[in-house]
């Protein structure tokens, strides 16, 4: 299990932390049935845009698929993106 939880002072996830290079390194560090969980802030236009970009990047980097689990909390909220290499 790899957990990623990093944001700047405006709750934005820096693009470096969902880039193809970063996700390749994360994938290489996982066991075949391992999982990465990445916490994203969402609920505002700029945060939602980054979440959509990240979901696409995770989908491309992890052939096992990626999913997102939104928090039922008030806006803005957290959304977890989870992915596995298998």
JSON list of C-alpha atoms in Angstrom, two decimals:
[
{"chain": "A", "resi": 1, "resn": "UNK", "atom": "CA", "xyz": [0.00, 0.00, 0.00]},
{"chain": "A", "resi": 2, "resn": "UNK", "atom": "CA", "xyz": [1.25, 3.44, -0.96]},
{"chain": "A", "resi": 3, "resn": "UNK", "atom": "CA", "xyz": [-0.60, 6.49, 0.38]},
{"chain": "A", "resi": 4, "resn": "UNK", "atom": "CA", "xyz": [-0.14, 9.90, -1.22]},
{"chain": "A", "resi": 5, "resn": "UNK", "atom": "CA", "xyz": [-1.46, 12.95, 0.62]},
{"chain": "A", "resi": 6, "resn": "UNK", "atom": "CA", "xyz": [0.12, 16.25, -0.39]},
{"chain": "A", "resi": 7, "resn": "UNK", "atom": "CA", "xyz": [-1.33, 19.64, -1.29]},
{"chain": "A", "resi": 8, "resn": "UNK", "atom": "CA", "xyz": [-0.25, 23.24, -1.51]},
{"chain": "A", "resi": 9, "resn": "UNK", "atom": "CA", "xyz": [-1.65, 26.07, 0.60]},
{"chain": "A", "resi": 10, "resn": "UNK", "atom": "CA", "xyz": [-4.72, 26.29, -1.66]},
{"chain": "A", "resi": 11, "resn": "UNK", "atom": "CA", "xyz": [-5.52, 22.56, -1.38]},
{"chain": "A", "resi": 12, "resn": "UNK", "atom": "CA", "xyz": [-4.29, 21.95, -4.94]},
{"chain": "A", "resi": 13, "resn": "UNK", "atom": "CA", "xyz": [-2.35, 18.77, -5.64]},
{"chain": "A", "resi": 14, "resn": "UNK", "atom": "CA", "xyz": [0.87, 19.71, -7.48]},
{"chain": "A", "resi": 15, "resn": "UNK", "atom": "CA", "xyz": [0.84, 18.17, -10.98]},
{"chain": "A", "resi": 16, "resn": "UNK", "atom": "CA", "xyz": [4.19, 16.53, -10.24]},
{"chain": "A", "resi": 17, "resn": "UNK", "atom": "CA", "xyz": [2.37, 14.14, -7.92]},
{"chain": "A", "resi": 18, "resn": "UNK", "atom": "CA", "xyz": [0.17, 12.71, -10.66]},
{"chain": "A", "resi": 19, "resn": "UNK", "atom": "CA", "xyz": [2.59, 13.00, -13.57]},
{"chain": "A", "resi": 20, "resn": "UNK", "atom": "CA", "xyz": [3.37, 9.96, -15.73]},
{"chain": "A", "resi": 21, "resn": "UNK", "atom": "CA", "xyz": [6.89, 9.77, -14.25]},
{"chain": "A", "resi": 22, "resn": "UNK", "atom": "CA", "xyz": [5.66, 9.89, -10.65]},
{"chain": "A", "resi": 23, "resn": "UNK", "atom": "CA", "xyz": [2.96, 7.29, -11.27]},
{"chain": "A", "resi": 24, "resn": "UNK", "atom": "CA", "xyz": [5.47, 5.01, -13.01]},
{"chain": "A", "resi": 25, "resn": "UNK", "atom": "CA", "xyz": [7.66, 5.17, -9.90]},
{"chain": "A", "resi": 26, "resn": "UNK", "atom": "CA", "xyz": [4.68, 4.46, -7.65]},
{"chain": "A", "resi": 27, "resn": "UNK", "atom": "CA", "xyz": [3.61, 1.53, -9.82]},
{"chain": "A", "resi": 28, "resn": "UNK", "atom": "CA", "xyz": [7.16, 0.11, -9.78]},
{"chain": "A", "resi": 29, "resn": "UNK", "atom": "CA", "xyz": [7.20, 0.25, -5.97]},
{"chain": "A", "resi": 30, "resn": "UNK", "atom": "CA", "xyz": [3.99, -1.75, -5.58]},
{"chain": "A", "resi": 31, "resn": "UNK", "atom": "CA", "xyz": [3.68, -5.51, -5.27]},
{"chain": "A", "resi": 32, "resn": "UNK", "atom": "CA", "xyz": [1.61, -7.08, -8.09]},
{"chain": "A", "resi": 33, "resn": "UNK", "atom": "CA", "xyz": [-1.57, -6.85, -6.01]},
{"chain": "A", "resi": 34, "resn": "UNK", "atom": "CA", "xyz": [-0.60, -3.63, -4.25]},
{"chain": "A", "resi": 35, "resn": "UNK", "atom": "CA", "xyz": [-2.74, -0.52, -4.15]},
{"chain": "A", "resi": 36, "resn": "UNK", "atom": "CA", "xyz": [-2.01, 3.18, -4.22]},
{"chain": "A", "resi": 37, "resn": "UNK", "atom": "CA", "xyz": [-4.45, 5.56, -2.52]},
{"chain": "A", "resi": 38, "resn": "UNK", "atom": "CA", "xyz": [-4.15, 9.24, -3.32]},
{"chain": "A", "resi": 39, "resn": "UNK", "atom": "CA", "xyz": [-6.10, 11.91, -1.40]},
{"chain": "A", "resi": 40, "resn": "UNK", "atom": "CA", "xyz": [-7.41, 14.79, -3.52]},
{"chain": "A", "resi": 41, "resn": "UNK", "atom": "CA", "xyz": [-9.34, 17.87, -2.51]},
{"chain": "A", "resi": 42, "resn": "UNK", "atom": "CA", "xyz": [-12.42, 18.50, -4.65]},
{"chain": "A", "resi": 43, "resn": "UNK", "atom": "CA", "xyz": [-15.60, 20.53, -4.74]},
{"chain": "A", "resi": 44, "resn": "UNK", "atom": "CA", "xyz": [-14.27, 23.67, -6.44]},
{"chain": "A", "resi": 45, "resn": "UNK", "atom": "CA", "xyz": [-13.70, 24.14, -10.17]},
{"chain": "A", "resi": 46, "resn": "UNK", "atom": "CA", "xyz": [-9.89, 24.25, -10.09]},
{"chain": "A", "resi": 47, "resn": "UNK", "atom": "CA", "xyz": [-9.69, 21.31, -7.66]},
{"chain": "A", "resi": 48, "resn": "UNK", "atom": "CA", "xyz": [-12.17, 19.28, -9.71]},
{"chain": "A", "resi": 49, "resn": "UNK", "atom": "CA", "xyz": [-10.16, 19.94, -12.89]},
{"chain": "A", "resi": 50, "resn": "UNK", "atom": "CA", "xyz": [-7.01, 18.60, -11.25]},
{"chain": "A", "resi": 51, "resn": "UNK", "atom": "CA", "xyz": [-8.93, 15.59, -9.97]},
{"chain": "A", "resi": 52, "resn": "UNK", "atom": "CA", "xyz": [-10.16, 14.81, -13.50]},
{"chain": "A", "resi": 53, "resn": "UNK", "atom": "CA", "xyz": [-6.60, 15.16, -14.87]},
{"chain": "A", "resi": 54, "resn": "UNK", "atom": "CA", "xyz": [-5.29, 12.88, -12.13]},
{"chain": "A", "resi": 55, "resn": "UNK", "atom": "CA", "xyz": [-7.97, 10.24, -12.72]},
{"chain": "A", "resi": 56, "resn": "UNK", "atom": "CA", "xyz": [-7.04, 10.14, -16.40]},
{"chain": "A", "resi": 57, "resn": "UNK", "atom": "CA", "xyz": [-3.33, 9.87, -15.51]},
{"chain": "A", "resi": 58, "resn": "UNK", "atom": "CA", "xyz": [-3.98, 7.06, -13.02]},
{"chain": "A", "resi": 59, "resn": "UNK", "atom": "CA", "xyz": [-6.12, 5.23, -15.58]},
{"chain": "A", "resi": 60, "resn": "UNK", "atom": "CA", "xyz": [-3.30, 5.42, -18.12]},
{"chain": "A", "resi": 61, "resn": "UNK", "atom": "CA", "xyz": [-0.60, 4.37, -15.64]},
{"chain": "A", "resi": 62, "resn": "UNK", "atom": "CA", "xyz": [-2.42, 1.47, -13.98]},
{"chain": "A", "resi": 63, "resn": "UNK", "atom": "CA", "xyz": [-3.80, -1.24, -16.29]},
{"chain": "A", "resi": 64, "resn": "UNK", "atom": "CA", "xyz": [-5.61, -2.80, -13.33]},
{"chain": "A", "resi": 65, "resn": "UNK", "atom": "CA", "xyz": [-7.77, 0.28, -13.25]},
{"chain": "A", "resi": 66, "resn": "UNK", "atom": "CA", "xyz": [-8.39, 3.24, -11.02]},
{"chain": "A", "resi": 67, "resn": "UNK", "atom": "CA", "xyz": [-11.43, 4.32, -9.08]},
{"chain": "A", "resi": 68, "resn": "UNK", "atom": "CA", "xyz": [-12.44, 7.29, -7.01]},
{"chain": "A", "resi": 69, "resn": "UNK", "atom": "CA", "xyz": [-14.29, 7.39, -3.72]},
{"chain": "A", "resi": 70, "resn": "UNK", "atom": "CA", "xyz": [-15.75, 10.82, -2.85]},
{"chain": "A", "resi": 71, "resn": "UNK", "atom": "CA", "xyz": [-16.35, 11.91, 0.70]},
{"chain": "A", "resi": 72, "resn": "UNK", "atom": "CA", "xyz": [-19.97, 12.68, 1.59]},
{"chain": "A", "resi": 73, "resn": "UNK", "atom": "CA", "xyz": [-18.76, 15.72, 3.58]},
{"chain": "A", "resi": 74, "resn": "UNK", "atom": "CA", "xyz": [-19.47, 19.38, 2.81]},
{"chain": "A", "resi": 75, "resn": "UNK", "atom": "CA", "xyz": [-17.67, 21.28, 0.04]},
{"chain": "A", "resi": 76, "resn": "UNK", "atom": "CA", "xyz": [-14.77, 21.30, -0.47]},
{"chain": "A", "resi": 77, "resn": "UNK", "atom": "CA", "xyz": [-14.24, 17.65, 0.29]},
{"chain": "A", "resi": 78, "resn": "UNK", "atom": "CA", "xyz": [-11.74, 14.90, -0.15]},
{"chain": "A", "resi": 79, "resn": "UNK", "atom": "CA", "xyz": [-11.84, 12.30, -2.90]},
{"chain": "A", "resi": 80, "resn": "UNK", "atom": "CA", "xyz": [-9.64, 9.21, -2.76]},
{"chain": "A", "resi": 81, "resn": "UNK", "atom": "CA", "xyz": [-8.25, 7.85, -6.01]},
{"chain": "A", "resi": 82, "resn": "UNK", "atom": "CA", "xyz": [-7.20, 4.20, -5.71]},
{"chain": "A", "resi": 83, "resn": "UNK", "atom": "CA", "xyz": [-5.35, 2.16, -8.33]},
{"chain": "A", "resi": 84, "resn": "UNK", "atom": "CA", "xyz": [-3.63, -1.19, -8.73]},
{"chain": "A", "resi": 85, "resn": "UNK", "atom": "CA", "xyz": [-1.19, -2.58, -11.28]},
{"chain": "A", "resi": 86, "resn": "UNK", "atom": "CA", "xyz": [-3.38, -5.68, -11.81]}
]
